[in-house]
Coordinates of C-alpha atoms in Angstrom, one line a residue:
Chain A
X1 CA -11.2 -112.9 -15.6
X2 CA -15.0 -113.8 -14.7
X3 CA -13.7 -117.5 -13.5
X4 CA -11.1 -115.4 -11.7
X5 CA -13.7 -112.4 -10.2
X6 CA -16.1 -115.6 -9.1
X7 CA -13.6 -117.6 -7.2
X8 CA -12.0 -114.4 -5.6
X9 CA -15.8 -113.6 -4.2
X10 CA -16.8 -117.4 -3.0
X11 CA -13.5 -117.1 -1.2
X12 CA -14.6 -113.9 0.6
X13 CA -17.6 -115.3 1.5
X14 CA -18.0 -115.5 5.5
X15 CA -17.9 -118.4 7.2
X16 CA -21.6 -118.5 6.8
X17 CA -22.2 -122.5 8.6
X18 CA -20.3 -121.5 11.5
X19 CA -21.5 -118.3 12.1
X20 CA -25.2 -119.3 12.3
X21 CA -25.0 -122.1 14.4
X22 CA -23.2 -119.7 16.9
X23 CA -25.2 -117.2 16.9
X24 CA -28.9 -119.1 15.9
X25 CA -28.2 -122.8 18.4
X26 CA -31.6 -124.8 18.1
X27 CA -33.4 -123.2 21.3
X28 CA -32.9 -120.3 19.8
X29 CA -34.2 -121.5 15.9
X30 CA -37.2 -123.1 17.8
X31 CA -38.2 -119.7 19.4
X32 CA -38.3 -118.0 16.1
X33 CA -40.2 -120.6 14.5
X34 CA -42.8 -120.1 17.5
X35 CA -42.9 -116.9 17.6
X36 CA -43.4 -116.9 13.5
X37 CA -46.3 -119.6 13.6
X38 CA -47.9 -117.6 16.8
X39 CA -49.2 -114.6 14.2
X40 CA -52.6 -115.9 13.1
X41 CA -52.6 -119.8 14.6
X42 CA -55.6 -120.5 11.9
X43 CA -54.5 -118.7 9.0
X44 CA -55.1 -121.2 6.0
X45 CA -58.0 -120.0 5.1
X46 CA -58.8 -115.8 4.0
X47 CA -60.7 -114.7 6.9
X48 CA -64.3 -115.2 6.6
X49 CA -66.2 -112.0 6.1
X50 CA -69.4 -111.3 6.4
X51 CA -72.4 -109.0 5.4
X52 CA -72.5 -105.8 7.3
X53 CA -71.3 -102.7 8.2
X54 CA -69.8 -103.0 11.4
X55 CA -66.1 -104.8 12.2
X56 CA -65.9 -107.4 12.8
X57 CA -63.2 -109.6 15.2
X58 CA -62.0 -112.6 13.9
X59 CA -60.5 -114.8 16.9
X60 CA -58.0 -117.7 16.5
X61 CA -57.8 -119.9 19.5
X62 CA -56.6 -123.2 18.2
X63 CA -53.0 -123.1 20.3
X64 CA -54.3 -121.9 23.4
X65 CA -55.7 -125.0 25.0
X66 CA -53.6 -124.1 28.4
X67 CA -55.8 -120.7 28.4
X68 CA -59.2 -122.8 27.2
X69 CA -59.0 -125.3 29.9
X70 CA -58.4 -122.6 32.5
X71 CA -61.3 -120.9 31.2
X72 CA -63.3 -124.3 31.3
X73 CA -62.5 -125.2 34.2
X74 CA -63.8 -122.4 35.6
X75 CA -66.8 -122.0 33.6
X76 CA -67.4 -125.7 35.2
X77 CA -66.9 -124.8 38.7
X78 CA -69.7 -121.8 38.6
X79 CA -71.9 -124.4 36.8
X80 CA -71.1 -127.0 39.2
X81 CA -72.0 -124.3 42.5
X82 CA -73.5 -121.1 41.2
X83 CA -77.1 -120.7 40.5
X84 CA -77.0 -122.2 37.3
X85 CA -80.2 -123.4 35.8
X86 CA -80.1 -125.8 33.6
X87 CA -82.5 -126.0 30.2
X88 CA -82.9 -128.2 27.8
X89 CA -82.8 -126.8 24.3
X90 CA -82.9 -129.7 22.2
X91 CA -80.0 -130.5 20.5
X92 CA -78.1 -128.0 22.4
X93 CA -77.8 -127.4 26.9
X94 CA -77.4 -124.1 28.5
X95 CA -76.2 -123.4 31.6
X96 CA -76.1 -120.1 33.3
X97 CA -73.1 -120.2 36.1
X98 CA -72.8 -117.7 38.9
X99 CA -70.4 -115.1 37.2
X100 CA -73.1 -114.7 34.6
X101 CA -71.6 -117.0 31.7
X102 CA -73.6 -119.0 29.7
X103 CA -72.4 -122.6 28.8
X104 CA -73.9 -124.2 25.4
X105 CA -72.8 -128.2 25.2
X106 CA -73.9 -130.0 21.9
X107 CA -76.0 -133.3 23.4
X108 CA -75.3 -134.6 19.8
X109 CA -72.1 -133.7 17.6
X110 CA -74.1 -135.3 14.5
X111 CA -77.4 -133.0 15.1
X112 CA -78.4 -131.3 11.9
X113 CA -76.7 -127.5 11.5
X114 CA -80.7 -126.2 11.5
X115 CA -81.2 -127.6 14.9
X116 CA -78.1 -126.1 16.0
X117 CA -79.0 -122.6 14.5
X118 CA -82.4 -122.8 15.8
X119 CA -81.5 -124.0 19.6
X120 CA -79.1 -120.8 19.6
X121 CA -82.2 -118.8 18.3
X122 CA -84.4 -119.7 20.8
X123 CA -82.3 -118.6 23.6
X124 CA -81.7 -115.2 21.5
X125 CA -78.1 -115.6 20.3
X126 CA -77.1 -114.7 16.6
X127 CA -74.7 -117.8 17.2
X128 CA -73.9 -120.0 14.5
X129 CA -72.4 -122.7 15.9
X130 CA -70.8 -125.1 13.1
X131 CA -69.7 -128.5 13.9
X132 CA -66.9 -130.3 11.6
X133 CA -65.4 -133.7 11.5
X134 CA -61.8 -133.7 13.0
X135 CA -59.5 -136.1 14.6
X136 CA -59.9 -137.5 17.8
X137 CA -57.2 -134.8 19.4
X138 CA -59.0 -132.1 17.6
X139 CA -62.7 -132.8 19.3
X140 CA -64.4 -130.0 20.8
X141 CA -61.3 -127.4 20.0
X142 CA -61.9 -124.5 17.5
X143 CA -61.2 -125.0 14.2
X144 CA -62.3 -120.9 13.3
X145 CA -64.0 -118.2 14.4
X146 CA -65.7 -115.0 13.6
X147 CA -67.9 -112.8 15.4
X148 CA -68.5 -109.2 16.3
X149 CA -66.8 -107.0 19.1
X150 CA -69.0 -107.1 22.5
X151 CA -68.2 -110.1 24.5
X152 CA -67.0 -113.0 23.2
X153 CA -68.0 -116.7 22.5
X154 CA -65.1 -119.1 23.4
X155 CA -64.1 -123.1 23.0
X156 CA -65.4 -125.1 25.8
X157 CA -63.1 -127.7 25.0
X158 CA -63.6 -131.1 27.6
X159 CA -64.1 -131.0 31.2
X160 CA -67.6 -131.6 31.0
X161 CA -69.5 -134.1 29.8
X162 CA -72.8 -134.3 27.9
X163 CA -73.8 -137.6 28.7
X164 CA -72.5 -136.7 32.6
X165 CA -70.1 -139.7 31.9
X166 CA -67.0 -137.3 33.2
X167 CA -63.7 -139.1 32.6
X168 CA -62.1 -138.8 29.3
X169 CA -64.8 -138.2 27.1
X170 CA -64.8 -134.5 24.9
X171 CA -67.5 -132.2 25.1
X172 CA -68.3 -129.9 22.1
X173 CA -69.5 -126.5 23.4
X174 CA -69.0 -123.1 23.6
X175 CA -68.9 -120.5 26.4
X176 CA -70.9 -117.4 26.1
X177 CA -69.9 -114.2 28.0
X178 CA -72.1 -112.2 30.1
X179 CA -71.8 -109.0 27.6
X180 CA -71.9 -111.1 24.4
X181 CA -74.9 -109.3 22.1
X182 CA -73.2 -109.4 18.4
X183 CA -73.5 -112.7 15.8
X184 CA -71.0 -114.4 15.0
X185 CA -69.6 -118.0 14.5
X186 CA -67.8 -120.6 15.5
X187 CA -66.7 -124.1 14.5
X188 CA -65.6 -126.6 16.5
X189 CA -64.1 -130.1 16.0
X190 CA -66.5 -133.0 16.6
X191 CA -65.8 -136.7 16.0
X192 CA -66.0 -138.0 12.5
X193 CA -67.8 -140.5 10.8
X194 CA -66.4 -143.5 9.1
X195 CA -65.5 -142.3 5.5
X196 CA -65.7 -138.7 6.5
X197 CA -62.1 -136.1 6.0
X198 CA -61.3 -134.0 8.3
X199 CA -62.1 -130.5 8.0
X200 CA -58.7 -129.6 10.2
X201 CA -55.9 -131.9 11.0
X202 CA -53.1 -132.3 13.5
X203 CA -49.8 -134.0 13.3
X204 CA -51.1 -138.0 13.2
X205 CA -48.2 -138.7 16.1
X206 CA -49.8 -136.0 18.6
X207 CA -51.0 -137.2 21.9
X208 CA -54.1 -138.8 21.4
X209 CA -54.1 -138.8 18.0
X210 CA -54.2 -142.8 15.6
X211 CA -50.2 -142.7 15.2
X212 CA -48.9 -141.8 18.6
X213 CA -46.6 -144.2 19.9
X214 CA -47.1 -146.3 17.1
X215 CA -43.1 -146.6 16.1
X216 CA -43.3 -145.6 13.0
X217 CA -41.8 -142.0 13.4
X218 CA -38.6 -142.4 12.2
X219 CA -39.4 -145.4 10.8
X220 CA -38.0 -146.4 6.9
X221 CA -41.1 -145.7 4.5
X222 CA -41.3 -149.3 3.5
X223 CA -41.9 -150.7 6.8
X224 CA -44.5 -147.9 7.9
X225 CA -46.1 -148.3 4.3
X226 CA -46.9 -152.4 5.5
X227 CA -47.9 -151.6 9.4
X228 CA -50.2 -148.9 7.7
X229 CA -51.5 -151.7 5.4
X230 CA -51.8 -154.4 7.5
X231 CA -53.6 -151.6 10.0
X232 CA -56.5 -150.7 7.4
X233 CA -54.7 -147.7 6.8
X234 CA -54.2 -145.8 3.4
X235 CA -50.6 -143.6 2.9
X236 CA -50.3 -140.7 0.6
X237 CA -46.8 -139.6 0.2
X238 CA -44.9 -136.5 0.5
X239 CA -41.6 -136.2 -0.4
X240 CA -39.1 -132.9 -0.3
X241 CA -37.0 -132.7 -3.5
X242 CA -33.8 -130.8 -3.6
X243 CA -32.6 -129.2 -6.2
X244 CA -29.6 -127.1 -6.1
X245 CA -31.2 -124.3 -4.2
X246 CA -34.6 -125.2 -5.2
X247 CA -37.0 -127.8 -3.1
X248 CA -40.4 -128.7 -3.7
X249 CA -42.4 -131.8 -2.6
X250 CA -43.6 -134.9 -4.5
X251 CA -45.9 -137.2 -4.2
X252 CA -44.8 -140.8 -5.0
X253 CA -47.5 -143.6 -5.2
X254 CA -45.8 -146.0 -3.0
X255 CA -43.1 -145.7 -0.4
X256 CA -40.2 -143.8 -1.6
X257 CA -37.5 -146.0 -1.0
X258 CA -34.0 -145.1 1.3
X259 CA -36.6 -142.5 2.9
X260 CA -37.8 -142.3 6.3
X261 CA -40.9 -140.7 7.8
X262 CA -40.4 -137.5 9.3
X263 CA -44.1 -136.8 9.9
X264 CA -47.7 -137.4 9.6
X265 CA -51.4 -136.0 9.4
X266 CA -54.3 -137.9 9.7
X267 CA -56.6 -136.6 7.0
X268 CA -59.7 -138.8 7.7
X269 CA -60.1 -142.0 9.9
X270 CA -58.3 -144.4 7.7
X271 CA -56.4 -142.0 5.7
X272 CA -52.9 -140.5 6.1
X273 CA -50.4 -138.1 4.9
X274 CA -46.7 -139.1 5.7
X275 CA -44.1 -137.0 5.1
X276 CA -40.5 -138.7 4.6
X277 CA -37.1 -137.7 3.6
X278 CA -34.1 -139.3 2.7
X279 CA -32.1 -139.0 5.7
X280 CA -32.8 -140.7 8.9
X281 CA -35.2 -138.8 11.2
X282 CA -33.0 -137.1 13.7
X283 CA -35.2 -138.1 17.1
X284 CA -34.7 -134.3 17.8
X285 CA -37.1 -132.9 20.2
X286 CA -36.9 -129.6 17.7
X287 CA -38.2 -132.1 14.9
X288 CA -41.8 -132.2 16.4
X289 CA -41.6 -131.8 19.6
X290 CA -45.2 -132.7 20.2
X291 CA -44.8 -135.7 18.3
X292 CA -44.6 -139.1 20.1
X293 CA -44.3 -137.2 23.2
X294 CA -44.2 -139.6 26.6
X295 CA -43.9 -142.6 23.8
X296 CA -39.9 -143.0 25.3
Chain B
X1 CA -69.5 -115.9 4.1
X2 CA -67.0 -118.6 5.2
X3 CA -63.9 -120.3 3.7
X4 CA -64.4 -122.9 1.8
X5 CA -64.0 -126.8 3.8
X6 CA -61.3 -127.4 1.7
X7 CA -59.6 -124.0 2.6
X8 CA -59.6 -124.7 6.2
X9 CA -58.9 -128.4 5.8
X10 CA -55.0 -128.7 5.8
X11 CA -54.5 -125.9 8.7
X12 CA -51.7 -128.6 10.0
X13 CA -50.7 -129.7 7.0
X14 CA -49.6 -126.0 6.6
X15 CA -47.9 -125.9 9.8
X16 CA -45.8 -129.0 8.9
X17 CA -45.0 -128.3 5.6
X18 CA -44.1 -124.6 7.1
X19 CA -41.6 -125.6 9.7
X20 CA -39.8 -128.1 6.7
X21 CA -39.4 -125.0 5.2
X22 CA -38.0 -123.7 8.5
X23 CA -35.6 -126.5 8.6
X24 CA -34.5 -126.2 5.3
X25 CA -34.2 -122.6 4.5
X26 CA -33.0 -121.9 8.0
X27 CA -29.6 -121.7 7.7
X28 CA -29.4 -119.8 4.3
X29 CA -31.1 -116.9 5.4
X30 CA -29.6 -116.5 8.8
X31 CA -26.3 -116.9 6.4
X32 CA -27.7 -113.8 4.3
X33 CA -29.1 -111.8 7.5
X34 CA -25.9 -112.4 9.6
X35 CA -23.7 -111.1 6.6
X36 CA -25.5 -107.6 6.7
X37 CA -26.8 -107.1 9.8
X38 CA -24.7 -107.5 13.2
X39 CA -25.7 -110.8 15.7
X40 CA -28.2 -108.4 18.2
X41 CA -30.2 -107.2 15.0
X42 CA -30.2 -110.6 13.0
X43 CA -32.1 -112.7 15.4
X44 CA -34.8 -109.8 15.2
X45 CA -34.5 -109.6 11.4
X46 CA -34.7 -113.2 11.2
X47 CA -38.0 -113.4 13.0
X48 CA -39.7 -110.8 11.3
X49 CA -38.5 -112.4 7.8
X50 CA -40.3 -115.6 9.0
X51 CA -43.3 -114.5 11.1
X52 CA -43.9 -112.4 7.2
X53 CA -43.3 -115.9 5.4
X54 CA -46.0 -117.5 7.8
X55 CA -48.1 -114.9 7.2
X56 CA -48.2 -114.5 2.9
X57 CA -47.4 -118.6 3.2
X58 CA -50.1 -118.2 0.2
X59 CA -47.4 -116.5 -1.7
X60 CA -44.4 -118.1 -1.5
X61 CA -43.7 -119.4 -4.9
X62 CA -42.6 -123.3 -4.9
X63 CA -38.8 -121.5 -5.0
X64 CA -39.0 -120.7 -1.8
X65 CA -35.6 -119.6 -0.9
X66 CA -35.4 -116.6 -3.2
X67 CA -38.8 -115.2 -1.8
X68 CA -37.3 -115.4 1.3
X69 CA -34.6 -113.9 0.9
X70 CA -36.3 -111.2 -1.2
X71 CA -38.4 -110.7 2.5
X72 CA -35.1 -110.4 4.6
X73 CA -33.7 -108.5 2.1
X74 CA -36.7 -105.7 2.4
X75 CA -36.9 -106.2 6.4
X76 CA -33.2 -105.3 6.9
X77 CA -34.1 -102.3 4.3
X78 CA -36.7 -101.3 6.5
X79 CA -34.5 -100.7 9.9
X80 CA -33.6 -97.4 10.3
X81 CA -30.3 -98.6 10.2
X82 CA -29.8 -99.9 7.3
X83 CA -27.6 -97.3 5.5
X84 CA -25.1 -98.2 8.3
X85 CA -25.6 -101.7 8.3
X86 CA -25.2 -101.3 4.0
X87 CA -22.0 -99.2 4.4
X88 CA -20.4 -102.3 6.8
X89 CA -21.0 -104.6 4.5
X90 CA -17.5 -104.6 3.3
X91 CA -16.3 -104.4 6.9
X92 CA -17.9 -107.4 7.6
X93 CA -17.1 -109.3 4.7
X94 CA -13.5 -108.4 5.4
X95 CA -14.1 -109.6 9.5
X96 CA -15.0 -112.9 8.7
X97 CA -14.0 -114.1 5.0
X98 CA -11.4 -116.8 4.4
X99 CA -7.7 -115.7 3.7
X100 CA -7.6 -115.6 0.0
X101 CA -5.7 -118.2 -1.5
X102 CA -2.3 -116.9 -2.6
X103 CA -3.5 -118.3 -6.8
X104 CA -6.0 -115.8 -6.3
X105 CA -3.9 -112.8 -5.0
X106 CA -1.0 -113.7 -7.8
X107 CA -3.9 -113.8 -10.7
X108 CA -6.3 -110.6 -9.2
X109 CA -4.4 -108.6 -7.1
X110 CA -4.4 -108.7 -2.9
X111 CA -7.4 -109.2 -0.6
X112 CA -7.1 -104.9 -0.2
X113 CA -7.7 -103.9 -3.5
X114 CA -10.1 -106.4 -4.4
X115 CA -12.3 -105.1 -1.0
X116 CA -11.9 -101.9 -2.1
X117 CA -12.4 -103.1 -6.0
X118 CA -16.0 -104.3 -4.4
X119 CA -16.7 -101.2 -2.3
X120 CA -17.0 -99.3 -5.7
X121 CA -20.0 -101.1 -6.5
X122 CA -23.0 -99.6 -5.9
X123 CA -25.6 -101.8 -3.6
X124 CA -27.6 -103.3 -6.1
X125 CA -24.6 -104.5 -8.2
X126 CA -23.1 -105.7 -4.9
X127 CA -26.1 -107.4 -4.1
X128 CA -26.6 -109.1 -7.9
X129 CA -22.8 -110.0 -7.7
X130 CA -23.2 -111.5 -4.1
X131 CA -26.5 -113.4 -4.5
X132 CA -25.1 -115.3 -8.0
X133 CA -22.1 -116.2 -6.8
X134 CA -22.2 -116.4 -2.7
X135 CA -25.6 -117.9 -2.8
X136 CA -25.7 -119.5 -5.7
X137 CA -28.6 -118.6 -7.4
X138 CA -29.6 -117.8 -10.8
X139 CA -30.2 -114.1 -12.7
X140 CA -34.0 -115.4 -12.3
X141 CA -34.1 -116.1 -9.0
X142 CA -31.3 -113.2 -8.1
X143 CA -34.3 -111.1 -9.6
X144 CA -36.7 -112.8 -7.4
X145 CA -34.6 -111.4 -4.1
X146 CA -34.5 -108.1 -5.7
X147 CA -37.5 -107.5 -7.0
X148 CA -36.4 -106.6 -10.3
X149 CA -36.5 -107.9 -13.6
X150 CA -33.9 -110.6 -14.7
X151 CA -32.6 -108.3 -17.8
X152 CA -31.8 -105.6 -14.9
X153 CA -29.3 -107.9 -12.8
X154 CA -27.9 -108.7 -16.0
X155 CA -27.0 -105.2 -16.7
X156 CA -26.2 -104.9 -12.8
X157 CA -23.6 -108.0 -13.0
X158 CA -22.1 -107.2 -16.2
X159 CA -21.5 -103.6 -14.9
X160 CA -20.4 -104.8 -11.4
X161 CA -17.5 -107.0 -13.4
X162 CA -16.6 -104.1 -15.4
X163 CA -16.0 -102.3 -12.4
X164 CA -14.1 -104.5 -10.6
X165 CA -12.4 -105.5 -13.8
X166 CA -11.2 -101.7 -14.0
X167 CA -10.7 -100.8 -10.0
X168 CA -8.4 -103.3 -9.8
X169 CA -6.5 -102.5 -12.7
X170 CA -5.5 -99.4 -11.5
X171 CA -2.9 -99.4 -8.5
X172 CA -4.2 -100.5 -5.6
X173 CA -5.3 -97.5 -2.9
X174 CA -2.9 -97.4 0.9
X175 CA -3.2 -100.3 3.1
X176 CA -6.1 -99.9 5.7
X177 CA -8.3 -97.6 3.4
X178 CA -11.2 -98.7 2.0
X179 CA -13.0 -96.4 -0.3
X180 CA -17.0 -95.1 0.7
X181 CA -19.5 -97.4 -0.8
X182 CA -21.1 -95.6 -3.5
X183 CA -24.9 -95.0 -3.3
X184 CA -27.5 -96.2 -5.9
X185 CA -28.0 -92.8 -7.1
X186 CA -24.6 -92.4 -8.3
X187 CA -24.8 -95.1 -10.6
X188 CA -26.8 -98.2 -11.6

């Protein structure tokens, strides 16, 4: 009778495969996934607290570059024309633009965190700026931030340049608002050093970033595992496991054979993550669709 | 004062390994939502289930798919309209199930009495009966989605059979009518 009860039920069951790929098609999947991952864009870590009584406002501003570079941009422009006068500070230069803003550029991403603290000091900021090694997409971006309500401290991301080079090069620095009186901090990406890992990561075939274009999304494990090799490049493997309902990852020691890689993260400047699976990648934009993009 | 490096280090890593997840438990729990919730209210459940996951990431045990379940499960509770949505459950299972296989109606009785057979289970025995059997999953992980202990859906299956067992031994009620669901109160 059990047999009998089960098969009576799995033959009720809906036509579950059809029915979702109706109603969910992958524009729509995609928007859910965004909308899940937009709640809290740096949410790895507990947010930091911190001594005192009053609240605090922790701000997350690693996916908004679009809103950053606006802000930069025009941060830049009142630099460029307003009355802005600018002072040395040792390791750190402040400019005051014409709405009132104050822009703080690192001369030196390596400078010591005491300098740092103490250039932020002297102009009579409770900033503490931290700087940490990050891939070369990452540089100058947010990797977290904490600070009090009353005005804000933001990314400065690139559009100006330290060394006044211009051009492609990535400035670390922060803006200041006009009404900004509370402490707080903020790291941002800076370049690393050789040997150094990176204190954030994104995916290794991002624009800019050591695997883009490369050809080796996609590509079987075995072949990426050699032009990794041959490139100075260490691998560590990930790969998903599925059991029955259950799935976790592994981590084989060398290139899991009959898999191919479905993605990548850069976790220090010769040093890579790859995750792979055992079906071909799909070259689905809603795979990653940052990944490799303008390669094709 | 501030996470530790390696806290913050894998942020992306997170965000990959997240959206494999995605991939992978997608469909199941779309399966789950859509079979208790109409199309308008599943896409809304379905993002609330996963913006949570995101969120208590940190939590989700390495079986994933029961957690998640156990979250859609407790965001469709939370609508305010899910004693309607619980009471169509049979309705819907009845919309868009296969035809039963005429082996089955000769050895159990017909499609009718065997809906009706199921809406004399009370929710929670529903639910233990459907998650074993339509999803697959064991009395642990069943336990996992309800947030109960494993020796409680063992109770709840073993009475759920029983039921049917006796509903549909008894003749089978007029074409067209099913019976009200019962609630949890009435029995567990």
């Amino acid at each position: 009778m059990t047999d009998d009860l089960d098969r009576l039920l799995l033959a009720l069951r809906p036509r579950q495969a059809e029915l979702v790929a109706e109603v969910f098609p992958p524009a729509r999947r995609r928007e859910i996934l965004a909308g899940a991952m937009r709640e809290q864009p740096i949410p790895a870590a507990p947010a930091p607290t911190r001594r005192g009584p009053r609240p605090r406002r922790r701000i997350a501003l690693l996916l908004a570059p679009v809103l950053a570079a606006a802000l930069a941009a025009v941060v830049l422009a009142g630099a460029l024309t307003g009355s802005g006068a600018q002072q040395a500070a040792g390791a750190v230069v402040f400019h005051r633009t014409a709405s009132g803003e104050v822009v703080a550029i690192v001369r030196d991403p390596f400078v010591a965190q005491r300098q740092l603290d103490l250039a932020f000091a002297d102009r009579g900021y409770r900033i503490h700026v931290e700087l940490m090694p990050v891939p070369p997409g990452l540089v100058g971006r947010v990797i977290y931030a904490d600070q009090q309500s009353g005005g804000r401290i933001e990314p400065l991301l690139r559009g100006l340049c330290a060394s006044g080079g211009g051009g492609d090069c990535r400035t670390v620095g922060v803006v200041i608002s006009r009404s900004y009186k509370g402490a707080g901090t903020i790291a941002l990406g800076r370049p690393a050093r050789a040997g150094e890992s990176y204190a954030s990561a994104a995916s290794a075939f991002a624009t800019g970033e050591r695997l883009h274009c490369s050809g080796l999304l996609g590509a079987p494990a075995g072949q990426a595992q050699a032009r990794l090799r041959a490139q100075g490049i260490a691998v560590e493997w990930r790969e998903d496991v599925q059991a029955g309902t259950s799935s976790s990852s592994t981590s084989p020691r060398s290139a899991p054979s009959g898999s191919y890689v479905w993605e990548g993260v850069m976790t220090a400047p010769g040093r890579v993550v790859l995750f792979v699976q055992p079906r071909p990648w799909p070259g689905d934009p809603a795979h990653g669709s940052l990944n490799d993009r303008g390669c094709r | 004062m501030r996470p530790a490096a390696e806290d913050r280090s894998f942020d992306a890593v997170a965000r990959i390994a997240f959206e494999r997840l995605y991939e992978r438990h997608f469909d199941r729990v779309a399966g789950y939502v859509l079979a208790r919730t109409d199309r308008d209210d599943a896409g809304e459940a379905l993002a609330r289930t996963f913006e949570i996951a995101w969120r208590r990431r940190a939590e989700m045990p390495v079986d994933s798919l029961p957690w998640l379940l156990g979250v859609a499960r407790r965001v469709l509770a939370d609508s305010r309209r899910a004693e309607r949505r619980r009471g169509a459950l049979i309705e819907r299972i009845e919309a868009h199930s296969r035809p039963l296989v005429e082996t089955h109606e000769d050895a159990i009785g017909d499609r009718q009495a065997f809906l009706q057979a199921l809406s004399e289970l009370t929710p929670d025995q529903l639910e233990a009966l459907l998650l074993t059997t339509w999803e697959g999953l064991s009395g642990k992980q069943a336990a996992a989605v309800l947030g109960c202990s494993r020796g409680a859906v063992a109770v709840r299956l073993h009475r759920a059979r029983r039921r049917l067992r006796d509903v549909l031994e008894e003749p089978a009620a007029p074409a067209g009518q099913l019976p009200r669901m019962r609630s949890a109160k009435e029995t567990t």
